[in-house]
Amino acid sequence: MTPEEAKQQIALLSKELEEHNHRYYILSEPTISDYDFDLLLKDLQKLEEQFPEFANENSPTKRVGGAVTKEFVTVKHKFPMLSLSNSYSKEELIDFETRLRKLTTTEPEFTCELKYDGVALGITYKNGELVQAVTRGDGVQGDDITANVRTIRSIPLKLKGSYPDEFEIRGEVFLPHKAFEKINEEKKEAGEQLAANPRNTASGTLKMQDSSVVAKRGLDCYLYSLLGDNLPHDTHFDNLKAAGDWGFKVPNAENKFITKTKTIDGILEFIAYWDKERVNLPFDVDGVVIKVNQFSIQKQLGTTAKSPRWAIAYKFQTEQAHTKLLSVVYQVGRTGAITPVANLEPVLLLGTTVKRASLHNADIIEKLDVREGDYVYVEKGGEIIPKIVGVDLSQRSLDSQPLKYIVNCPECNTELIRREGEAQHYCPNEDGCPPQIKGKMYHFISRKAMNIDGLGEETIDLLYKENLVHTISDIYNLQFDQLIRLERMAEKSANNLLAGVEASKQISFERVLFAMAIRHVGETVAKKLAAHFKNIDALIQASAEELTAVDEIGEKIAVSVREHFSNPRNLREIDKLKAAGLQFEVVEVVREGGTNILEGKSVVVSGVFKNFSRDSIKLEVEKHGGKNVGSISAKTSFVLAGENMGPEKLKKAEKLGIPVLSEEDFVKMIGGVGSEPKQMDLFS
Ligand code: IVH
């Protein structure tokens, strides 16, 4: 390919990918599969590697991140980033509207929009390209977080249609509920403290140094205002609509995220609608913003030092429940972290009955001065568990006593510790405290860790109760005779369990490492550590410096890893697991003429192929590390479909969202028959 051809090809692919991105993330109407999208992206990546002179800051390949910002540069805003004055009642809104009418000569029109609960962002575009993205900061100056913002899929890197040469667009970056839950699930797996709410997590994510981590977190952004000298229209509503045509995610009248009205009744109607409907949105909103639509009137009214006179926010009342706190109990997590939980008199809140609320830690209990027997106010925010926000002192009984935080573990009676700088109390009895022992075992056997078929949490409880397992390595010493004596354990289940345990010995080192439940070592960190150190002995020997030298491994993880491996009990446990035959080193199996490109993938082969017999294509799957399985299930990685594949199979694959690859796709994936494979991480 000549450089000129490469240049054209890069431009073409970039445009096509950005278009698909827009269809997927903004219109929610994708026209190609994720698989095909990844193929195009890999093609572009390869071309950019070959011809780096044509790579561009706003290439779709930048969506996956990579740039690391050590320190964010402070930037002065061209237009100050003001805030809004708040209102909480109908009366305040009526005052706002009456005041406006008195101050203006032309009749004002209003837009009503959602008030997204996230982080404000200003993005500058020049000649249709994103050039800079800055946080609000103190309103006068903020931080340049451009590299991180480029990874937010719903923010266009290049614009479509006809747009002004230069303008700034402002909006709110937020974490949809699903993305927030995923992050917390990962934190839970790594034994870390859960994130409190989507807004703080979005804010923290935007300030992360490694943009490739930001890229994976699923941030989203709604844009809500345009600033510049050459905007196409003289009303806010029309400009936002135009921004939608350029590729931005803006509210629209169809989904009712924005409306125009000339009356206070229209404003109140919009508020009433969303006050009820907001619980069904996939992200948090905390109110409605009312703005004067005409720029001419906006200019006439001007701003105060803090906020424009032509706009006001109406904040929704957060629904609170009022109920009695019956008792406080303390839960012990897998890592020994203690969580105080309030048992409440059941009460209805936003459609669900609330019986318990988290009290987080000792500091929060002290700050609230919450006591057993108190009447308390409970709220539900973006948090999964409702929280107590205050005490109704008017109903406190005279003999109530301040709550005394426990000193000993409620499960094993060991004295609790509190590490410097941490809010949480811990039970340090890692190897003798039942919920910690069992919690570690639940994690060990879980699907993403050792995935032991035939062994679930209930069986672990039973085995523990019957004194058959105390540590993880005991799982590998279980005998048929012991199992068959257990309650509700039939011969078949006992055999399944033992077969599952046996099969787990083939699980890769990175998953064994994840399964060991080292604090802060989640799936991704375990992968990085395994790939870098290759075997457990090298990892045990690694100093804090050697650990932090690994990509994405920071101080916190290094300390935790060092701590884990300096505990002689943990080392003894590793020796036992080694003796049992678990994988403690990276096995790089490359079969003759093959690769490990399909390592860990389950493939269903179906239909008739042009260049292979059924058996030979199955051999090809195995040669590249894949496993052939007979029928489609949720665990299938992909279906390899030839001609005449059964319609039932196809339907099932579609229903379960399993990718269906053609013979050509497959050959491309394994790098052609007998040639170099194409490195693709389609399934990660
Ligand atoms: S307009 C002059 N519209 O609320 C202020 N703000 O204090 C222009 N926000 O920090 C803001 N949704 O980040 C506007 N639809 C919306 C909004 C919105 C959320 C945030 C914004 C600002 C805060 C107001």
XYZ file of C-alpha atoms and ligand atoms in Angstrom:
708
model
C 0.000 0.000 0.000
C 1.390 3.412 -0.917
C 1.384 6.151 1.749
C -1.258 7.999 -0.252
C -3.514 4.943 -0.296
C -2.920 4.395 3.411
C -3.874 7.979 4.135
C -7.118 7.591 2.245
C -7.856 4.247 3.809
C -7.246 5.630 7.323
C -9.597 8.544 6.653
C -12.247 6.232 5.273
C -12.050 3.726 8.099
C -12.046 6.507 10.716
C -15.171 8.003 9.265
C -16.913 4.671 9.047
C -16.008 3.764 12.625
C -17.109 7.122 14.009
C -20.402 6.707 12.182
C -20.936 3.249 13.709
C -19.981 4.659 17.085
C -22.639 7.346 16.703
C -25.234 4.802 15.681
C -24.431 2.625 18.645
C -23.919 5.118 21.460
C -26.233 7.952 20.479
C -28.937 6.591 18.239
C -28.948 3.107 19.820
C -29.414 1.721 16.300
C -26.268 -0.244 15.446
C -26.033 -1.616 11.928
C -23.041 -3.930 12.416
C -22.112 -6.477 15.052
C -19.565 -5.749 17.780
C -17.411 -8.351 16.132
C -17.363 -6.579 12.767
C -16.770 -3.268 14.510
C -13.727 -4.738 16.252
C -12.396 -6.059 12.957
C -12.607 -2.600 11.394
C -10.971 -1.052 14.442
C -8.112 -3.545 14.325
C -7.628 -2.778 10.633
C -7.345 0.902 11.442
C -4.981 0.242 14.331
C -2.712 -1.782 12.085
C -2.674 0.885 9.398
C -1.890 3.576 11.953
C 0.969 1.490 13.293
C 2.366 1.078 9.772
C 1.851 4.716 8.838
C 2.131 6.647 12.109
C 2.412 9.903 10.165
C -1.331 9.681 9.428
C -2.431 8.778 12.942
C -4.571 11.462 14.494
C -5.435 12.609 18.018
C -9.117 12.159 17.219
C -8.851 8.762 15.587
C -11.465 6.218 16.754
C -8.515 4.160 18.011
C -8.069 6.780 20.766
C -11.365 5.652 22.286
C -9.592 2.823 24.094
C -7.271 5.265 25.831
C -3.608 4.736 26.517
C -2.395 8.251 27.246
C -1.317 8.694 30.862
C -1.577 12.154 32.448
C 0.724 12.522 35.440
C -0.556 15.950 36.359
C -3.553 17.749 34.902
C -2.773 21.189 33.514
C -4.908 24.079 34.778
C -6.729 25.989 32.046
C -8.627 29.271 32.278
C -12.178 29.119 30.915
C -12.879 31.379 27.948
C -16.404 31.917 29.343
C -16.735 31.478 33.119
C -18.539 28.311 34.159
C -21.339 29.619 36.335
C -23.702 27.631 38.473
C -27.486 27.818 38.745
C -29.594 29.237 41.497
C -31.721 26.536 43.057
C -35.398 26.407 43.887
C -37.329 23.804 45.814
C -40.980 24.822 45.507
C -43.708 25.847 43.090
C -43.807 29.293 44.739
C -40.150 29.963 44.036
C -40.677 29.069 40.383
C -43.693 31.341 40.112
C -41.551 34.148 41.597
C -38.843 33.453 39.025
C -41.275 33.592 36.134
C -43.039 36.757 37.344
C -39.725 38.521 37.912
C -38.584 37.648 34.405
C -41.738 38.987 32.797
C -41.248 42.284 34.581
C -37.658 42.577 33.395
C -38.269 41.842 29.734
C -40.077 43.562 26.924
C -40.528 40.555 24.593
C -42.436 37.522 25.772
C -40.001 34.938 27.136
C -40.156 31.330 26.088
C -38.705 28.663 28.402
C -36.943 25.382 27.882
C -37.280 22.745 30.566
C -34.561 20.105 30.712
C -33.396 17.386 33.045
C -30.746 18.283 35.564
C -28.244 15.461 35.159
C -26.470 14.521 38.357
C -22.855 14.266 37.282
C -19.838 16.432 36.620
C -19.810 19.577 34.458
C -17.502 19.610 31.461
C -16.608 22.189 28.785
C -15.356 20.893 25.434
C -13.850 23.048 22.701
C -14.090 22.102 19.018
C -12.106 23.702 16.210
C -12.815 22.957 12.583
C -15.013 20.056 13.598
C -12.425 18.369 15.816
C -12.326 17.992 19.579
C -9.343 19.987 20.816
C -9.749 20.387 24.552
C -11.960 19.263 27.437
C -11.831 21.032 30.784
C -13.510 20.410 34.157
C -15.487 23.162 35.864
C -12.898 23.628 38.610
C -13.680 26.824 40.506
C -15.661 28.219 37.580
C -12.802 30.465 36.443
C -10.281 27.740 35.721
C -10.412 23.957 35.558
C -8.279 20.906 34.701
C -7.469 19.788 31.181
C -8.754 16.199 31.011
C -8.835 15.882 27.217
C -7.208 12.423 26.987
C -9.780 10.955 29.373
C -12.713 12.650 27.659
C -11.670 11.228 24.272
C -12.524 7.777 25.646
C -16.187 8.695 26.317
C -17.947 7.035 23.403
C -20.929 9.377 23.308
C -18.719 12.445 22.843
C -17.860 12.874 19.143
C -14.202 13.316 18.255
C -15.015 14.645 14.779
C -18.238 16.361 13.839
C -20.690 15.838 10.995
C -22.631 18.361 8.924
C -21.992 22.102 9.031
C -20.836 23.498 12.328
C -19.158 26.769 13.420
C -15.351 26.916 13.022
C -14.907 27.228 16.732
C -17.234 26.796 19.684
C -17.484 25.386 23.189
C -20.112 22.899 24.218
C -20.920 22.153 27.835
C -22.543 19.185 29.393
C -22.659 16.742 32.234
C -20.579 13.580 32.408
C -22.219 10.809 34.386
C -22.085 7.080 35.071
C -25.231 5.201 34.074
C -26.509 2.896 36.825
C -25.389 -0.241 34.968
C -21.813 0.987 34.619
C -21.760 2.005 38.269
C -22.990 -1.411 39.364
C -20.338 -3.103 37.245
C -17.590 -1.064 38.883
C -18.883 -1.981 42.316
C -19.100 -5.620 41.375
C -15.433 -5.525 40.415
C -14.575 -3.720 43.629
C -16.438 -6.342 45.595
C -14.527 -9.095 43.834
C -11.243 -7.396 44.684
C -12.357 -7.073 48.305
C -12.361 -3.285 48.114
C -14.616 -0.716 49.716
C -17.610 -0.071 47.440
C -18.029 3.277 45.682
C -20.676 5.432 47.330
C -22.632 6.797 44.341
C -22.423 7.274 40.569
C -21.667 11.008 40.732
C -18.555 10.716 42.920
C -17.398 7.744 40.904
C -17.802 9.684 37.636
C -15.857 12.563 39.119
C -13.070 10.283 40.358
C -12.933 8.482 37.019
C -12.457 11.713 35.057
C -9.403 12.491 37.163
C -7.713 9.111 36.740
C -4.239 9.211 35.290
C -4.536 6.242 32.972
C -7.030 6.920 30.196
C -7.258 3.225 29.275
C -8.844 2.594 32.668
C -11.258 5.483 32.082
C -12.175 3.947 28.707
C -13.424 0.772 30.389
C -15.632 2.473 32.943
C -18.589 3.350 30.713
C -18.927 7.111 31.281
C -21.641 8.897 29.317
C -22.391 12.563 28.627
C -25.413 14.725 27.847
C -24.634 18.154 26.394
C -26.727 21.086 27.557
C -25.333 24.345 26.213
C -23.432 25.894 23.331
C -21.160 28.923 23.526
C -19.396 30.782 20.736
C -19.515 33.704 18.357
C -20.962 31.994 15.313
C -23.720 29.776 16.593
C -26.245 28.883 13.897
C -29.417 29.944 15.761
C -30.497 32.579 18.229
C -32.326 30.268 20.600
C -30.954 27.680 23.012
C -33.377 24.973 21.848
C -32.501 25.249 18.160
C -28.781 25.306 18.841
C -28.994 22.156 20.941
C -30.952 20.507 18.157
C -28.256 21.522 15.665
C -25.598 20.081 17.986
C -27.508 16.812 17.785
C -27.042 16.890 13.999
C -23.300 17.380 14.442
C -23.165 14.145 16.434
C -23.634 15.199 20.054
C -25.850 13.458 22.554
C -28.419 16.109 23.361
C -31.858 15.899 24.942
C -34.724 15.792 22.451
C -38.436 16.416 22.481
C -39.274 12.813 21.474
C -37.866 11.266 24.622
C -39.262 14.222 26.572
C -35.820 15.126 27.984
C -36.454 18.700 26.852
C -39.510 20.796 26.096
C -40.416 24.379 25.177
C -43.172 26.301 26.917
C -44.349 29.860 27.429
C -46.262 29.279 30.628
C -45.646 28.477 34.259
C -48.152 25.649 33.928
C -46.049 24.145 31.167
C -43.015 24.302 33.457
C -44.880 22.702 36.353
C -46.240 19.973 34.126
C -42.714 19.030 32.971
C -41.559 18.908 36.583
C -44.498 16.782 37.701
C -43.913 14.334 34.842
C -40.228 13.817 35.646
C -40.662 13.811 39.396
C -42.574 10.588 38.866
C -40.744 9.179 35.846
C -37.179 9.808 36.980
C -36.999 6.487 38.845
C -37.194 4.737 35.466
C -34.207 6.539 33.952
C -30.984 4.535 33.594
C -28.993 7.367 35.240
C -29.419 9.833 38.106
C -31.097 13.218 37.743
C -31.563 15.556 40.664
C -33.955 18.103 39.217
C -35.058 20.153 36.235
C -33.365 23.201 34.692
C -35.520 25.998 33.342
C -33.852 28.401 30.893
C -35.026 31.354 28.839
C -34.854 30.138 25.266
C -34.121 33.407 23.407
C -30.472 34.538 23.455
C -31.585 38.150 23.051
C -33.442 37.994 26.376
C -30.607 36.061 28.029
C -28.246 38.873 27.075
C -30.629 41.505 28.311
C -30.978 39.823 31.716
C -27.286 39.026 32.162
C -25.747 37.213 35.097
C -24.937 37.798 38.748
C -21.433 36.907 39.962
C -22.512 33.309 40.469
C -25.351 32.448 38.134
C -27.344 33.613 35.126
C -30.578 35.504 35.818
C -32.261 33.735 32.896
C -32.113 30.229 34.337
C -33.069 28.383 37.486
C -32.786 24.832 38.743
C -35.660 23.091 40.444
C -34.391 20.352 42.747
C -36.504 17.274 43.277
C -37.293 16.404 46.828
C -35.353 13.276 47.658
C -37.964 10.958 49.007
C -37.347 10.185 52.639
C -38.844 7.572 54.854
C -39.277 8.010 58.589
C -38.940 4.868 60.657
C -37.654 3.327 63.863
C -34.136 1.961 64.173
C -34.549 -1.341 65.946
C -30.951 -2.460 66.309
C -27.482 -2.190 64.850
C -25.695 -5.334 63.756
C -22.162 -5.708 62.441
C -21.305 -7.699 59.344
C -17.884 -9.153 58.652
C -16.827 -9.280 55.014
C -14.430 -11.580 53.206
C -11.536 -9.227 53.914
C -12.485 -8.795 57.553
C -13.977 -5.328 56.958
C -16.735 -4.548 59.440
C -19.926 -2.908 58.174
C -22.463 -1.652 60.677
C -26.005 -2.219 59.454
C -29.192 -0.789 60.916
C -32.237 -3.015 61.246
C -35.294 -0.854 60.680
C -38.974 -1.176 61.213
C -40.021 -1.997 57.604
C -41.055 1.113 55.662
C -42.013 1.887 52.051
C -39.578 4.052 50.059
C -39.803 4.704 46.289
C -41.819 1.546 45.785
C -39.758 -0.922 47.810
C -39.888 -1.993 51.426
C -36.765 -1.008 53.307
C -35.741 -3.101 56.302
C -32.066 -2.375 56.557
C -29.768 0.563 55.963
C -26.008 0.817 55.875
C -24.341 2.908 58.536
C -20.963 2.653 56.721
C -18.495 3.068 59.607
C -17.849 4.323 63.128
C -17.250 7.933 62.020
C -20.637 8.156 60.347
C -22.403 6.702 63.375
C -20.672 9.263 65.560
C -21.454 12.133 63.231
C -25.145 11.229 63.066
C -25.207 10.320 66.759
C -27.684 7.649 65.813
C -28.905 5.402 68.614
C -30.913 2.216 68.944
C -34.574 3.072 69.413
C -34.261 6.391 67.529
C -36.629 7.440 64.759
C -34.496 8.068 61.680
C -34.801 9.478 58.135
C -33.837 7.105 55.330
C -33.018 8.046 51.735
C -32.234 6.155 48.563
C -29.858 7.765 46.100
C -27.679 6.181 43.445
C -26.583 3.842 46.209
C -27.703 0.264 46.231
C -28.358 0.206 49.942
C -30.483 2.983 51.456
C -28.762 5.211 53.975
C -29.717 6.953 57.179
C -29.413 10.702 56.701
C -30.636 12.023 60.018
C -32.248 11.439 63.377
C -35.625 12.773 64.461
C -34.497 14.133 67.830
C -38.034 15.159 68.776
C -38.857 11.490 69.203
C -35.732 10.393 71.068
C -36.518 8.716 74.373
C -35.023 10.249 77.488
C -33.078 7.194 78.499
C -31.451 6.638 75.091
C -27.716 5.917 75.165
C -25.075 6.770 72.556
C -24.191 3.772 70.440
C -20.981 2.052 71.477
C -19.072 0.731 68.473
C -17.993 -2.846 68.930
C -14.418 -3.533 70.019
C -14.349 -7.249 69.238
C -15.327 -9.183 66.149
C -18.961 -10.321 66.414
C -18.033 -13.619 64.774
C -14.738 -14.674 66.373
C -14.297 -12.211 69.221
C -10.845 -11.060 68.055
C -10.069 -7.433 68.912
C -10.747 -5.220 65.897
C -8.123 -2.965 64.326
C -8.391 0.260 62.389
C -5.558 1.098 60.001
C -4.317 4.643 59.881
C -6.205 6.793 57.424
C -8.986 4.221 56.958
C -12.558 4.635 58.117
C -13.304 0.944 58.348
C -12.599 -1.356 61.286
C -11.153 -4.783 60.450
C -11.062 -8.141 62.115
C -7.417 -9.211 61.705
C -8.143 -12.902 62.338
C -7.951 -13.789 58.652
C -7.481 -17.503 59.162
C -9.765 -18.119 62.096
C -12.817 -15.942 61.547
C -15.659 -17.974 59.951
C -17.136 -15.377 57.545
C -13.632 -14.515 56.347
C -12.720 -18.154 55.795
C -16.004 -18.947 54.083
C -16.018 -15.685 52.143
C -12.594 -16.500 50.711
C -13.805 -19.944 49.726
C -16.941 -18.576 48.041
C -14.683 -16.319 46.031
C -12.254 -19.138 45.242
C -14.911 -21.411 43.762
C -16.796 -18.637 41.944
C -17.305 -18.634 38.195
C -14.681 -16.044 37.339
C -12.139 -17.645 39.662
C -11.748 -21.446 39.803
C -15.270 -22.094 38.501
C -15.645 -25.367 40.390
C -18.675 -27.189 39.022
C -20.682 -29.040 41.626
C -19.512 -26.877 44.520
C -21.598 -23.904 45.644
C -21.768 -21.607 48.644
C -24.243 -23.810 50.479
C -21.997 -26.831 50.135
C -19.055 -24.772 51.412
C -21.153 -23.861 54.463
C -21.939 -27.502 55.023
C -18.351 -28.669 54.534
C -17.172 -25.990 56.925
C -19.778 -26.888 59.511
C -18.805 -30.541 59.281
C -15.150 -29.657 59.802
C -14.118 -30.939 56.378
C -12.653 -27.676 55.076
C -10.837 -24.918 56.962
C -8.665 -23.478 54.260
C -8.893 -23.472 50.484
C -6.360 -26.247 50.092
C -8.636 -28.582 52.077
C -10.958 -28.563 49.070
C -8.328 -30.593 47.235
C -8.245 -33.278 49.933
C -11.957 -34.033 49.958
C -12.762 -37.745 49.682
C -15.825 -39.462 48.275
C -16.461 -41.257 51.594
C -16.567 -37.983 53.492
C -18.917 -36.358 51.013
C -21.416 -39.157 50.739
C -22.076 -38.985 54.462
C -23.251 -35.372 54.183
C -26.881 -34.326 54.294
C -28.557 -34.262 50.865
C -25.392 -35.407 49.069
C -26.166 -38.134 46.567
C -23.541 -40.235 44.858
C -23.877 -38.296 41.646
C -23.416 -34.904 43.335
C -20.386 -36.154 45.234
C -18.814 -37.386 42.014
C -19.631 -34.128 40.241
C -18.046 -32.168 43.019
C -14.872 -34.234 42.910
C -14.731 -33.983 39.108
C -15.149 -30.196 39.353
C -12.319 -29.991 41.869
C -10.116 -32.127 39.628
C -10.904 -30.017 36.548
C -10.028 -26.803 38.393
C -6.405 -27.930 38.445
C -6.243 -26.901 34.805
C -7.344 -23.312 35.495
C -4.740 -20.799 34.364
C -2.314 -19.120 36.753
C -3.905 -15.677 36.352
C -7.229 -17.039 37.562
C -5.628 -18.975 40.413
C -4.032 -15.687 41.452
C -7.379 -13.887 41.288
C -8.987 -16.758 43.224
C -6.518 -16.323 46.101
C -8.457 -13.237 47.238
C -5.535 -10.905 47.815
C -6.940 -7.537 48.763
C -7.073 -5.135 45.768
C -6.166 -7.911 43.326
C -9.182 -8.161 41.038
C -9.339 -9.919 37.681
C -7.445 -7.254 35.748
C -4.679 -6.833 38.288
C -4.257 -10.612 38.526
C -3.871 -10.767 34.738
C -1.232 -8.024 34.764
C 0.727 -9.644 37.601
C 0.621 -13.107 36.028
C 1.703 -11.800 32.636
C 4.571 -9.852 34.153
C 5.974 -12.263 36.743
C 5.087 -15.490 34.901
C 5.120 -17.647 38.046
C 4.191 -17.491 41.713
C 7.758 -17.701 43.029
C 8.824 -14.618 41.103
C 5.746 -12.813 42.399
C 6.426 -13.863 46.005
C 9.992 -12.575 45.680
C 8.971 -9.267 44.056
C 9.771 -6.106 45.998
C 7.381 -3.183 46.266
C 9.457 -1.347 43.619
C 9.310 -4.262 41.223
C 5.565 -4.464 41.727
C 4.860 -0.788 41.128
C 7.004 -0.917 37.990
C 4.226 -3.028 36.419
C 1.681 -1.152 34.354
C -1.402 -0.191 36.410
C 0.037 -1.501 39.715
C 0.137 1.276 42.288
C 1.362 1.628 45.838
C -1.850 0.339 47.411
C -1.834 -2.914 45.439
C 1.906 -3.416 45.984
C 1.558 -3.088 49.764
C -1.336 -5.518 49.818
C 0.504 -8.085 47.673
C 3.619 -7.799 49.843
C 1.511 -8.202 52.963
C -0.179 -11.306 51.598
C 3.044 -13.044 50.673
C 4.837 -12.186 53.877
C 2.283 -14.130 55.877
C 3.780 -17.618 56.446
C 0.318 -19.158 56.534
C -0.407 -17.925 53.029
C 2.903 -19.345 51.827
C 2.139 -22.717 53.397
C -1.246 -22.668 51.707
C 0.392 -21.992 48.336
C 2.728 -24.955 48.889
C -0.253 -27.193 49.550
C -2.059 -25.951 46.447
C 1.095 -26.509 44.411
C 1.300 -30.056 45.715
C -2.337 -30.555 44.752
C -1.394 -29.694 41.169
C -2.813 -26.193 40.604
C -1.280 -23.956 37.948
C 1.230 -21.534 39.402
C 2.929 -20.454 36.244
C 1.911 -19.080 32.887
C 1.710 -21.893 30.388
C 2.371 -20.674 26.932
C 1.157 -23.587 24.916
C 1.535 -23.064 21.266
C 0.540 -26.160 19.366
C 2.415 -27.008 16.234
C 1.368 -24.595 13.540
C -1.112 -23.152 16.007
C -1.432 -20.362 18.567
C -3.274 -19.787 21.806
C -5.556 -17.221 20.247
C -8.640 -19.249 21.252
C -7.392 -20.108 24.743
C -10.335 -20.508 27.087
C -12.935 -20.192 24.303
C -15.768 -22.663 23.846
C -16.739 -23.036 20.208
C -19.788 -24.645 18.624
C -19.162 -25.787 15.046
C -22.252 -26.102 12.869
C -23.056 -26.502 9.159
C -20.974 -27.331 6.104
C -17.701 -25.574 5.248
C -16.023 -24.737 1.954
C -12.405 -25.340 2.835
C -12.687 -27.769 5.719
C -14.451 -30.937 6.686
C -16.308 -30.728 10.008
C -13.544 -32.679 11.723
C -10.734 -30.667 10.226
C -12.236 -27.335 11.236
C -12.699 -28.693 14.762
C -9.039 -29.694 14.790
C -8.215 -26.165 13.700
C -10.154 -24.803 16.714
C -8.156 -27.037 19.034
C -4.873 -26.182 17.361
C -5.436 -22.582 18.330
C -6.285 -23.407 21.939
C -10.098 -23.511 21.703
C -12.459 -26.165 22.983
C -15.172 -27.724 20.826
C -18.523 -28.081 22.527
C -21.670 -29.759 21.239
C -24.461 -27.343 22.036
C -24.968 -23.622 22.461
C -25.215 -22.273 25.990
C -24.558 -18.979 27.744
C -20.966 -20.141 28.176
C -20.345 -20.531 24.417
C -17.797 -17.989 23.154
C -18.939 -18.120 19.532
C -20.631 -20.276 16.939
C -18.628 -21.138 13.869
C -21.273 -21.378 11.176
C -20.921 -22.945 7.761
C -23.610 -23.277 5.111
C -26.964 -24.723 6.155
C -26.611 -24.136 9.833
C -29.812 -25.219 11.594
C -32.281 -22.326 12.138
C -32.926 -23.449 15.727
C -29.252 -23.130 16.554
C -29.110 -19.704 14.971
C -32.134 -18.580 16.951
C -30.627 -19.827 20.178
C -27.330 -18.043 19.491
C -29.208 -14.824 18.788
C -31.288 -15.159 21.911
C -28.227 -15.621 24.096
C -26.261 -12.925 22.245
C -23.547 -15.402 21.187
C -21.522 -14.131 18.186
C -21.870 -16.155 14.986
C -18.712 -16.278 12.869
C -18.510 -17.279 9.229
C -15.806 -19.519 7.848
C -14.107 -16.422 6.404
C -14.214 -14.605 9.749
C -12.662 -17.616 11.408
C -9.871 -18.003 8.875
C -9.094 -14.299 9.228
C -9.047 -14.668 12.968
C -6.553 -17.516 12.998
C -4.481 -15.567 10.521
C -5.312 -17.679 7.494
C -4.479 -21.337 7.341
C -0.821 -21.854 8.129
C 0.127 -18.151 8.355
C 0.595 -15.613 11.156
C -2.466 -15.102 13.318
C -4.231 -11.789 13.722
C -4.095 -10.701 17.354
C -7.587 -9.847 18.419
C -9.120 -9.476 21.825
C -12.658 -9.776 20.671
C -13.860 -11.683 23.630
C -12.229 -9.880 26.510
S -27.115 24.781 32.388
C -25.001 28.813 33.771
N -28.371 22.539 32.139
O -25.985 21.787 37.167
C -25.167 27.425 34.170
N -26.755 22.709 33.861
O -25.248 24.511 39.158
C -25.461 26.618 32.987
N -26.439 20.651 35.151
O -22.724 22.712 37.208
C -25.802 25.262 33.370
N -27.921 19.448 34.066
O -23.182 20.967 35.547
C -27.453 23.219 32.829
N -29.552 20.587 31.758
C -28.637 21.260 32.440
C -27.918 20.681 33.507
C -26.979 21.444 34.198
C -27.022 19.462 35.040
C -25.418 21.001 36.176
C -24.281 21.809 35.645
C -23.989 22.875 36.669
C -25.008 22.629 37.719
C -25.714 23.911 38.061
